[in-house]
Short mmCIF file of C-alpha atoms in Angstrom, two decimals:
data_model
loop_
_atom_site.label_atom_id
_atom_site.label_comp_id
_atom_site.label_asym_id
_atom_site.label_seq_id
_atom_site.Cartn_x
_atom_site.Cartn_y
_atom_site.Cartn_z
CA MET A 6 -1.69 28.96 10.78
CA GLU A 7 -4.95 31.66 10.40
CA ALA A 8 -7.14 29.32 8.61
CA TYR A 9 -8.07 30.43 4.99
CA ALA A 10 -12.07 32.77 4.92
CA PRO A 11 -12.50 34.56 1.62
CA ASP A 12 -15.56 36.88 2.29
CA ASP A 13 -17.75 34.68 0.73
CA VAL A 14 -17.32 31.67 2.67
CA GLU A 15 -20.49 30.38 3.64
CA ALA A 16 -20.50 28.57 7.56
CA ASP A 17 -21.48 25.95 5.67
CA VAL A 18 -19.35 25.44 3.16
CA TRP A 19 -15.97 23.06 4.55
CA ASP A 20 -13.22 24.18 3.13
CA VAL A 21 -11.87 20.22 2.06
CA VAL A 22 -14.47 17.65 3.11
CA VAL A 23 -12.03 13.74 3.37
CA VAL A 24 -14.05 10.83 2.33
CA GLY A 25 -13.07 7.46 4.14
CA ALA A 26 -11.13 7.40 8.02
CA GLY A 27 -8.38 5.03 6.82
CA PRO A 28 -4.72 5.74 7.01
CA ALA A 29 -4.87 8.23 3.16
CA GLY A 30 -8.11 9.95 4.87
CA ALA A 31 -6.94 10.84 8.09
CA THR A 32 -3.88 11.67 6.85
CA ALA A 33 -5.65 13.61 4.16
CA ALA A 34 -7.30 15.38 7.01
CA TYR A 35 -4.58 16.18 9.09
CA ALA A 36 -2.80 17.38 6.77
CA ALA A 37 -5.58 20.09 5.77
CA ALA A 38 -6.86 20.06 9.46
CA VAL A 39 -2.88 20.81 10.51
CA ALA A 40 -2.74 23.93 7.90
CA GLY A 41 -5.45 25.86 9.48
CA ARG A 42 -8.96 24.59 7.40
CA ARG A 43 -11.93 23.87 8.63
CA VAL A 44 -11.82 19.81 7.35
CA LEU A 45 -14.95 17.44 7.72
CA LEU A 46 -14.08 13.74 7.30
CA LEU A 47 -17.31 11.33 6.73
CA GLU A 48 -16.48 7.58 7.55
CA LYS A 49 -19.06 5.19 6.55
CA SER A 50 -18.58 2.69 9.72
CA GLU A 51 -18.13 2.90 13.04
CA LEU A 52 -14.73 2.89 14.40
CA PRO A 53 -12.95 1.23 15.12
CA ARG A 54 -13.33 -1.37 12.23
CA TYR A 55 -11.19 -4.51 10.53
CA LYS A 56 -9.88 -4.19 7.58
CA THR A 57 -8.20 -6.92 5.66
CA CYS A 58 -4.28 -6.39 5.52
CA GLY A 59 -1.41 -7.80 7.10
CA GLY A 60 -0.75 -4.77 8.92
CA GLY A 61 3.30 -4.58 8.29
CA ILE A 62 4.55 -0.93 8.99
CA ILE A 63 7.67 0.21 7.13
CA GLY A 64 9.95 2.43 6.68
CA PRO A 65 8.05 5.13 4.44
CA SER A 66 4.91 4.24 6.94
CA ARG A 67 7.01 4.71 9.86
CA ASP A 68 8.07 8.84 8.18
CA SER A 69 4.68 9.61 7.02
CA LEU A 70 3.17 9.55 10.30
CA PRO A 71 1.87 12.81 12.41
CA PRO A 72 4.20 13.92 14.88
CA GLY A 73 3.97 12.28 18.29
CA PHE A 74 2.40 8.98 16.88
CA GLU A 75 2.82 6.31 18.42
CA LEU A 76 3.03 3.31 16.38
CA PRO A 77 0.51 0.65 19.19
CA LEU A 78 3.31 -2.76 17.64
CA GLN A 79 1.78 -6.02 18.29
CA ASP A 80 5.66 -7.22 17.05
CA ARG A 81 9.32 -6.02 15.77
CA VAL A 82 10.32 -7.86 13.06
CA HIS A 83 13.81 -9.04 12.74
CA ALA A 84 14.12 -11.74 10.62
CA VAL A 85 11.66 -13.38 7.37
CA THR A 86 11.94 -17.29 5.91
CA PHE A 87 11.10 -17.24 2.64
CA SER A 88 9.73 -20.21 0.93
CA LEU A 89 8.82 -21.65 -2.67
CA GLN A 90 5.47 -23.25 -2.40
CA GLY A 91 6.48 -24.67 0.90
CA ARG A 92 9.92 -25.60 -0.08
CA PHE A 93 13.06 -24.09 -0.33
CA ALA A 94 12.54 -22.28 3.21
CA ARG A 95 15.19 -19.53 3.73
CA THR A 96 15.41 -17.33 6.62
CA ARG A 97 17.35 -14.12 7.12
CA ARG A 98 17.97 -12.33 10.20
CA SER A 99 18.42 -8.52 10.72
CA ARG A 100 20.50 -7.29 14.31
CA ARG A 101 17.54 -3.98 13.41
CA MET A 102 14.08 -3.73 13.57
CA LEU A 103 13.26 -4.03 9.74
CA PHE A 104 9.46 -3.24 10.02
CA GLY A 105 6.78 -3.09 13.03
CA LEU A 106 3.46 -5.05 12.41
CA ILE A 107 0.03 -3.21 13.54
CA ASN A 108 -3.37 -4.33 13.82
CA ARG A 109 -5.66 -1.63 11.21
CA PRO A 110 -7.71 -1.06 13.83
CA GLU A 111 -5.81 0.52 17.00
CA PHE A 112 -3.57 2.12 13.41
CA ASP A 113 -6.39 4.11 12.26
CA ALA A 114 -8.76 5.42 14.98
CA GLN A 115 -4.92 6.20 16.00
CA LEU A 116 -4.81 8.54 13.43
CA VAL A 117 -8.37 9.70 13.71
CA GLU A 118 -6.91 10.63 16.61
CA HIS A 119 -4.53 12.33 15.37
CA ALA A 120 -7.25 14.24 12.39
CA GLN A 121 -8.88 15.14 15.17
CA LYS A 122 -6.69 17.04 17.71
CA ALA A 123 -5.33 18.87 14.45
CA GLY A 124 -8.88 20.39 14.22
CA ALA A 125 -10.48 17.91 11.65
CA GLU A 126 -14.13 17.33 12.63
CA LEU A 127 -15.65 13.46 12.39
CA ARG A 128 -18.34 11.68 11.66
CA THR A 129 -19.38 8.12 11.82
CA GLY A 130 -22.23 6.66 9.67
CA ALA A 131 -22.17 8.77 6.64
CA THR A 132 -22.55 7.05 3.50
CA VAL A 133 -20.96 9.16 0.21
CA THR A 134 -22.85 8.73 -2.66
CA ARG A 135 -22.00 10.61 -4.94
CA VAL A 136 -19.89 14.28 -5.52
CA GLU A 137 -21.63 17.44 -7.62
CA GLN A 138 -19.61 19.49 -9.26
CA HIS A 139 -22.33 21.02 -11.76
CA GLY A 140 -26.26 21.21 -10.99
CA PRO A 141 -28.77 22.33 -8.82
CA SER A 142 -27.24 21.30 -5.43
CA VAL A 143 -23.84 23.14 -6.48
CA PRO A 144 -24.34 27.54 -5.68
CA ASP A 145 -21.26 28.32 -7.63
CA ARG A 146 -18.13 27.09 -9.51
CA ARG A 147 -16.23 27.15 -6.23
CA THR A 148 -18.12 24.73 -4.77
CA VAL A 149 -18.14 21.00 -4.96
CA ALA A 150 -21.68 18.87 -3.38
CA VAL A 151 -20.90 15.58 -1.24
CA VAL A 152 -24.67 13.51 -0.61
CA LEU A 153 -24.83 11.43 1.78
CA ALA A 154 -27.44 8.20 1.37
CA ASP A 155 -30.15 9.72 3.73
CA GLY A 156 -30.52 12.95 1.54
CA GLU A 157 -27.84 15.43 3.45
CA THR A 158 -25.69 17.24 0.91
CA VAL A 159 -22.46 18.90 2.20
CA LEU A 160 -20.41 21.17 0.56
CA ALA A 161 -17.16 22.52 0.23
CA ARG A 162 -14.18 24.30 -1.21
CA ALA A 163 -12.16 20.94 -2.11
CA VAL A 164 -12.65 17.40 -1.70
CA VAL A 165 -10.03 14.15 -1.13
CA GLY A 166 -11.05 10.51 -1.93
CA ALA A 167 -10.38 8.07 0.35
CA ASP A 168 -12.98 5.70 0.21
CA GLY A 169 -11.07 2.67 -0.92
CA SER A 170 -9.82 0.44 -3.95
CA ALA A 171 -13.95 0.55 -4.31
CA SER A 172 -14.75 4.10 -3.81
CA ARG A 173 -17.57 6.20 -5.50
CA ILE A 174 -15.09 9.11 -5.65
CA GLY A 175 -12.55 7.48 -7.78
CA ALA A 176 -15.16 6.70 -10.02
CA HIS A 177 -15.92 9.93 -10.40
CA VAL A 178 -12.77 11.03 -11.19
CA GLY A 179 -12.64 8.41 -13.65
CA VAL A 180 -10.08 6.48 -11.63
CA LYS A 181 -8.95 3.54 -14.07
CA LEU A 182 -7.47 -0.07 -12.84
CA GLY A 183 -4.67 -2.54 -15.31
CA GLN A 184 -4.14 -4.74 -11.80
CA VAL A 185 -7.04 -5.94 -9.09
CA ASP A 186 -6.09 -9.78 -6.48
CA LEU A 187 -7.85 -11.00 -4.08
CA GLY A 188 -6.62 -11.04 -1.06
CA LEU A 189 -7.79 -14.37 1.51
CA GLU A 190 -7.01 -13.49 4.98
CA ALA A 191 -7.33 -14.76 8.31
CA GLU A 192 -6.71 -13.70 12.38
CA ILE A 193 -6.21 -17.10 13.89
CA PRO A 194 -5.44 -17.54 17.89
CA VAL A 195 -2.74 -19.25 18.83
CA PRO A 196 -1.30 -20.49 22.38
CA PRO A 197 1.54 -19.07 24.01
CA SER A 198 3.78 -22.30 22.79
CA VAL A 199 2.56 -21.51 19.29
CA ALA A 200 3.14 -17.93 19.50
CA GLU A 201 6.50 -17.98 20.90
CA ASP A 202 7.45 -19.61 17.26
CA TRP A 203 6.80 -17.02 15.46
CA LYS A 204 7.59 -14.52 17.73
CA GLY A 205 9.77 -11.54 16.07
CA ARG A 206 9.34 -13.24 12.19
CA VAL A 207 7.41 -13.29 9.29
CA LEU A 208 7.09 -16.14 6.73
CA ILE A 209 6.92 -15.04 3.18
CA ASP A 210 5.90 -17.80 0.58
CA TRP A 211 6.17 -17.10 -3.09
CA GLY A 212 2.81 -19.19 -4.47
CA PRO A 213 1.99 -21.98 -6.98
CA MET A 214 -0.46 -19.12 -8.92
CA PRO A 215 1.50 -16.87 -11.42
CA GLY A 216 2.55 -13.41 -9.09
CA SER A 217 0.65 -15.20 -5.99
CA TYR A 218 2.21 -15.62 -2.25
CA GLY A 219 1.14 -16.51 1.32
CA TRP A 220 2.52 -14.51 4.61
CA VAL A 221 2.35 -14.98 8.11
CA PHE A 222 2.51 -11.76 10.43
CA PRO A 223 2.76 -12.19 14.19
CA LYS A 224 0.67 -10.74 16.50
CA GLY A 225 1.13 -11.72 19.73
CA ASP A 226 -1.04 -14.37 20.52
CA THR A 227 -2.28 -13.60 16.92
CA LEU A 228 -1.25 -14.54 13.59
CA THR A 229 -2.25 -12.84 10.49
CA VAL A 230 -2.36 -14.72 7.89
CA GLY A 231 -2.65 -14.60 4.10
CA VAL A 232 -2.76 -14.86 0.60
CA ILE A 233 -2.83 -13.10 -2.62
CA SER A 234 -3.54 -14.15 -5.91
CA ALA A 235 -4.85 -11.93 -9.52
CA ARG A 236 -8.48 -11.79 -9.33
CA GLY A 237 -10.45 -14.55 -11.47
CA GLU A 238 -8.30 -17.06 -9.61
CA GLY A 239 -10.61 -17.62 -6.84
CA ALA A 240 -11.07 -21.19 -6.44
CA ALA A 241 -7.59 -21.07 -6.65
CA THR A 242 -6.13 -18.56 -4.06
CA LYS A 243 -9.07 -20.46 -1.97
CA ARG A 244 -7.20 -24.31 -2.29
CA TYR A 245 -3.94 -22.21 -1.74
CA MET A 246 -5.02 -20.82 1.94
CA GLU A 247 -6.20 -23.94 2.96
CA ASP A 248 -3.00 -25.62 1.88
CA PHE A 249 -0.77 -22.78 2.89
CA VAL A 250 -2.48 -22.70 6.86
CA ALA A 251 -2.50 -27.17 6.90
CA ARG A 252 0.99 -27.22 5.37
CA LEU A 253 1.80 -24.59 8.86
CA GLY A 254 0.59 -27.19 11.43
CA LEU A 255 -2.82 -23.98 11.98
CA ALA A 256 -5.59 -26.03 10.58
CA GLY A 257 -6.29 -26.98 13.73
CA PHE A 258 -6.93 -23.45 15.30
CA GLU A 259 -10.71 -21.26 14.67
CA PRO A 260 -9.70 -18.22 12.73
CA SER A 261 -11.44 -15.84 15.15
CA ILE A 262 -12.05 -13.62 11.30
CA SER A 263 -11.68 -14.91 7.91
CA SER A 264 -12.16 -12.34 4.82
CA GLY A 265 -11.53 -11.13 1.54
CA HIS A 266 -10.52 -8.13 0.07
CA LEU A 267 -9.92 -6.51 -3.93
CA THR A 268 -6.34 -4.94 -4.60
CA ARG A 269 -6.51 -2.71 -7.42
CA CYS A 270 -3.96 -1.29 -9.34
CA ARG A 271 -3.91 2.11 -11.08
CA THR A 272 -2.65 2.72 -15.30
CA ASP A 273 -0.30 4.55 -15.64
CA ASP A 274 -2.99 7.40 -17.24
CA SER A 275 -5.96 7.34 -14.91
CA PRO A 276 -6.33 10.45 -13.46
CA LEU A 277 -5.44 11.75 -10.10
CA SER A 278 -8.10 14.26 -9.89
CA ARG A 279 -11.18 15.86 -11.25
CA GLY A 280 -12.14 19.39 -11.10
CA ARG A 281 -11.92 20.29 -6.99
CA VAL A 282 -12.28 16.65 -5.98
CA LEU A 283 -8.84 14.68 -5.38
CA VAL A 284 -8.16 11.13 -4.89
CA CYS A 285 -5.36 9.03 -2.77
CA GLY A 286 -4.67 5.53 -1.49
CA ASP A 287 -6.45 2.90 -2.65
CA ALA A 288 -9.02 5.03 -3.91
CA ALA A 289 -6.99 5.77 -6.41
CA GLY A 290 -4.95 2.44 -6.88
CA LEU A 291 -1.77 3.33 -5.51
CA LEU A 292 0.03 0.89 -3.96
CA GLU A 293 3.10 -1.18 -5.14
CA PRO A 294 1.81 -3.69 -7.10
CA TRP A 295 4.21 -6.67 -6.98
CA THR A 296 3.63 -6.92 -2.99
CA ARG A 297 0.09 -4.79 -2.99
CA GLU A 298 1.81 -3.23 -0.29
CA GLY A 299 -0.94 -0.24 0.29
CA ILE A 300 0.11 1.59 3.87
CA SER A 301 2.79 3.07 2.71
CA TYR A 302 0.70 4.64 -0.33
CA ALA A 303 -1.91 5.78 1.62
CA LEU A 304 -0.02 7.04 4.23
CA ARG A 305 2.34 9.68 1.76
CA SER A 306 0.01 10.01 -1.08
CA GLY A 307 -2.73 11.12 1.44
CA ARG A 308 -0.25 13.63 3.14
CA LEU A 309 -0.14 14.66 -0.57
CA ALA A 310 -3.07 15.34 -1.24
CA GLY A 311 -5.05 16.68 2.25
CA GLU A 312 -2.22 19.34 1.11
CA TRP A 313 -2.80 19.95 -2.13
CA ALA A 314 -7.46 20.43 -1.51
CA VAL A 315 -5.44 22.85 1.26
CA ARG A 316 -4.66 24.95 -1.83
CA VAL A 317 -7.43 23.91 -4.15
CA ALA A 318 -9.37 24.99 -1.85
CA GLU A 319 -8.03 28.86 -1.97
CA ALA A 320 -8.65 28.76 -5.63
CA GLY A 321 -10.45 31.39 -6.77
CA ASP A 322 -11.61 30.00 -10.65
CA ALA A 323 -11.18 26.73 -12.58
CA VAL A 324 -7.98 27.31 -14.19
CA ASP A 325 -6.10 27.66 -10.70
CA ALA A 326 -7.97 24.84 -9.41
CA ARG A 327 -7.17 22.58 -13.14
CA ARG A 328 -3.25 24.15 -12.17
CA GLN A 329 -3.31 23.25 -8.12
CA ALA A 330 -4.94 19.75 -8.51
CA LEU A 331 -1.81 18.93 -11.78
CA ASN A 332 0.57 19.94 -9.01
CA TYR A 333 -1.06 17.13 -6.63
CA ALA A 334 -0.54 14.42 -9.98
CA PHE A 335 2.91 15.50 -10.30
CA ALA A 336 3.85 15.03 -7.24
CA ILE A 337 2.27 11.84 -7.29
CA LYS A 338 4.03 10.37 -10.22
CA ALA A 339 7.66 11.77 -9.87
CA GLY A 340 7.77 9.42 -6.43
CA LEU A 341 4.68 7.20 -5.72
CA GLY A 342 5.01 6.72 -9.40
CA VAL A 343 8.00 6.14 -10.08
CA GLU A 344 8.40 2.94 -7.66
CA MET A 345 5.53 1.69 -8.84
CA ALA A 346 7.24 1.38 -12.62
CA VAL A 347 9.72 -0.89 -10.71
CA GLY A 348 7.24 -2.72 -8.77
CA ARG A 349 5.64 -3.35 -12.51
CA ARG A 350 8.74 -4.50 -13.44
CA MET A 351 9.26 -6.68 -10.50
CA LEU A 352 5.55 -8.32 -10.81
CA ALA A 353 6.62 -9.17 -14.32
CA LEU A 354 9.80 -11.15 -13.44
CA PHE A 355 8.50 -12.07 -10.62
CA GLU A 356 4.88 -14.14 -12.00
CA ARG A 357 7.51 -15.73 -14.89
CA ARG A 358 10.21 -16.75 -12.90
CA PRO A 359 10.12 -16.83 -8.52
CA GLY A 360 12.06 -19.30 -8.35
CA LEU A 361 14.53 -16.73 -9.16
CA LEU A 362 13.46 -14.00 -7.15
CA HIS A 363 14.12 -16.89 -4.34
CA ALA A 364 16.73 -17.75 -4.84
CA THR A 365 18.11 -13.79 -5.36
CA ILE A 366 16.55 -12.84 -2.01
CA THR A 367 17.84 -16.07 0.34
CA GLY A 368 21.58 -16.50 -1.99
CA PHE A 369 22.74 -13.02 -2.91
CA ARG A 370 23.56 -11.08 -0.23
CA PRO A 371 23.45 -7.32 -2.32
CA ALA A 372 19.10 -8.31 -2.63
CA TRP A 373 18.90 -9.24 0.92
CA ASN A 374 20.27 -5.98 2.18
CA ALA A 375 18.42 -4.38 -0.74
CA PHE A 376 15.47 -5.33 0.90
CA ALA A 377 16.12 -4.46 3.81
CA ASP A 378 17.05 -1.27 3.28
CA ILE A 379 13.77 -0.68 1.80
CA THR A 380 11.45 -2.18 4.51
CA ARG A 381 13.80 0.36 7.03
CA GLY A 382 13.18 3.34 4.96
CA SER A 383 16.58 3.47 4.31
CA ALA A 384 15.47 3.21 0.63
CA THR A 385 13.25 2.93 -1.48
CA LEU A 386 13.18 1.02 -5.09
CA GLY A 387 12.44 3.21 -7.28
CA GLY A 388 15.60 5.30 -6.08
CA MET A 389 17.34 2.36 -5.72
CA VAL A 390 17.21 0.88 -9.78
CA ARG A 391 17.57 4.99 -10.10
CA SER A 392 20.47 5.51 -8.16
CA ASN A 393 22.69 2.22 -7.57
CA GLY A 394 24.08 0.92 -10.46
CA MET A 395 24.69 -3.06 -9.60
CA ALA A 396 20.68 -3.32 -8.92
CA ARG A 397 19.70 -1.46 -12.08
CA ARG A 398 21.64 -3.60 -13.92
CA ALA A 399 20.84 -6.76 -11.96
CA LEU A 400 17.13 -5.98 -13.07
CA GLU A 401 17.90 -5.19 -16.45
CA VAL A 402 19.58 -9.11 -16.37
CA LEU A 403 16.02 -10.31 -14.66
CA ASP A 404 14.01 -9.21 -16.79
CA ARG A 405 16.33 -10.23 -20.24
CA ARG A 406 16.25 -13.53 -18.53
CA MET A 407 12.23 -12.95 -18.42
CA ASP A 408 12.49 -14.53 -21.70
CA THR A 409 9.98 -12.20 -23.30
CA THR A 410 9.82 -9.94 -25.75
CA SER A 411 6.93 -7.80 -24.22
CA GLY A 412 7.86 -7.98 -20.68
CA VAL A 413 4.33 -8.40 -19.74
CA GLY A 414 3.45 -11.52 -17.68
CA PRO A 415 1.00 -14.75 -18.25
CA ALA A 416 -1.55 -12.85 -16.32
CA GLY A 417 -1.45 -9.58 -18.52
CA ARG A 418 -0.36 -7.30 -15.95
CA GLY A 419 3.27 -6.76 -15.94
CA VAL A 420 5.08 -3.49 -17.50
CA GLY A 421 5.79 -3.51 -21.45
CA GLN A 422 9.03 -3.21 -23.28
CA LYS A 423 8.22 0.67 -24.07
CA GLU A 424 8.75 1.27 -20.22
CA ARG A 425 11.32 -1.59 -19.15
CA SER A 426 13.78 -0.17 -22.41
CA ALA A 427 13.27 3.36 -20.23
CA ALA A 428 17.17 2.27 -18.19
CA PRO A 429 19.91 2.86 -19.48
CA GLU A 430 21.62 -0.43 -20.47
CA GLY A 431 24.07 -2.15 -19.04
CA ASP A 432 25.69 -5.71 -17.82
CA GLY A 433 25.43 -7.18 -14.74
CA ALA A 434 25.89 -10.70 -13.40
CA ASN A 435 23.34 -13.99 -13.13
CA ALA A 436 21.67 -14.39 -9.66
CA PRO A 437 21.35 -18.11 -8.58
CA GLU A 438 19.46 -20.06 -10.60
CA THR A 439 18.27 -22.48 -7.80
CA PRO A 440 18.39 -21.65 -3.53
CA LYS A 441 21.41 -22.26 -2.15
CA GLY A 442 23.48 -21.61 1.19
CA ALA A 443 21.95 -18.44 2.46
CA GLU A 444 24.57 -15.56 2.94
CA ALA A 445 24.53 -13.69 6.39
CA SER A 446 23.63 -11.05 6.60
CA GLU A 447 25.38 -8.04 8.41
CA GLY A 448 27.08 -10.37 9.84
CA ALA A 449 24.78 -13.00 11.29
CA ALA A 450 24.41 -16.72 9.65
CA ALA A 451 21.61 -17.48 7.82
CA THR A 452 19.73 -20.60 9.66
CA GLY A 453 17.65 -22.99 7.38
CA ALA A 454 14.52 -22.46 8.61
CA PRO A 455 11.83 -25.83 8.54
CA GLU A 456 9.13 -26.44 6.05
CA ALA A 457 6.80 -24.77 9.35
CA PRO A 458 7.89 -23.33 12.78
#
């Protein structure tokens, strides 16, 4: 495809500038570059760099990768152990892989390499302080000025903000956040005997604070161990992390990295663009509200942002640029927005009734099969609720069993009555109240796992 080059484009004006070289930014840069545009990818850090992230690659993430991308998998997950504050542990197994595990430094660097091979130019050590769409730095209404910390100004026809959950570009756009959570994580090297106990299996522990949970993801000779809970529960979240590690028998191993990170989830009415500037991934507050899974949201929104940024760059006036930006917002809301709405309902339920969810997923085969389908990418949470009558009725029953008129969980971050009542009414069978012997998945017997491997 030939590069878009109207007569008035000057050599120092980029078609698209992408800020942030994480999964969202690298994917946006790839999508714009593969369309033949001049793309500049700005990253404040040197690559590769560590990011606090479990590193789970579910089906939607895998399906959004560039052609020819080979995942640097550290492990392939075929089993999940679920526990409720360390009790009622049950392991569900699958003959087919559920999802893969990666280390973010390698994964992100490989995505950037694909963007570069497509034609994008990378600049590291470039910290963006602000963007301007009016003023003396902006030569015309078709140009955006990206101002760097060293005083340099980079000009572009369109800008994609993918600079993380504390995004400067998101602040420019006016992103509004309705849910903020604190995640703590440790990378713990373990001896071969311990690593072997975890090979191919992850642990998900529903935690003691409303909406909290912990995880163990095995990656060769290292276990990624973390917990997440609502912001404002910092001391309790730290205690949960300490107790979780001790309960697992891992307190005697020295972490190679200990880190923390805030995840931020957008409100329904939060903007996704302003003028010729689009936001995606964490910068837009796009992540699954219940699990706080963000990689698939970053990859999917990054691809859309890159594609629509090309159209914004081509727009000859502000009206056309706004039209293209609104089309981007519609594409996000029609896909990821629907999934986020269902995720908020799940979070509201989980905050009030974690035991009920635990009993359902460990003791009710259709719930486990739905989990497996979603992680593999053969279904989405939103699509399942829309198209599967049993799933829709089950969620309605679980909604009602929250015993609240508002549907808002204790942390005040759940879904309101209006959103809950938008789904069709229906009856359904109640899920079991207490965890019992888990049914087999795909013909394989489920096994009761010990409190810690």
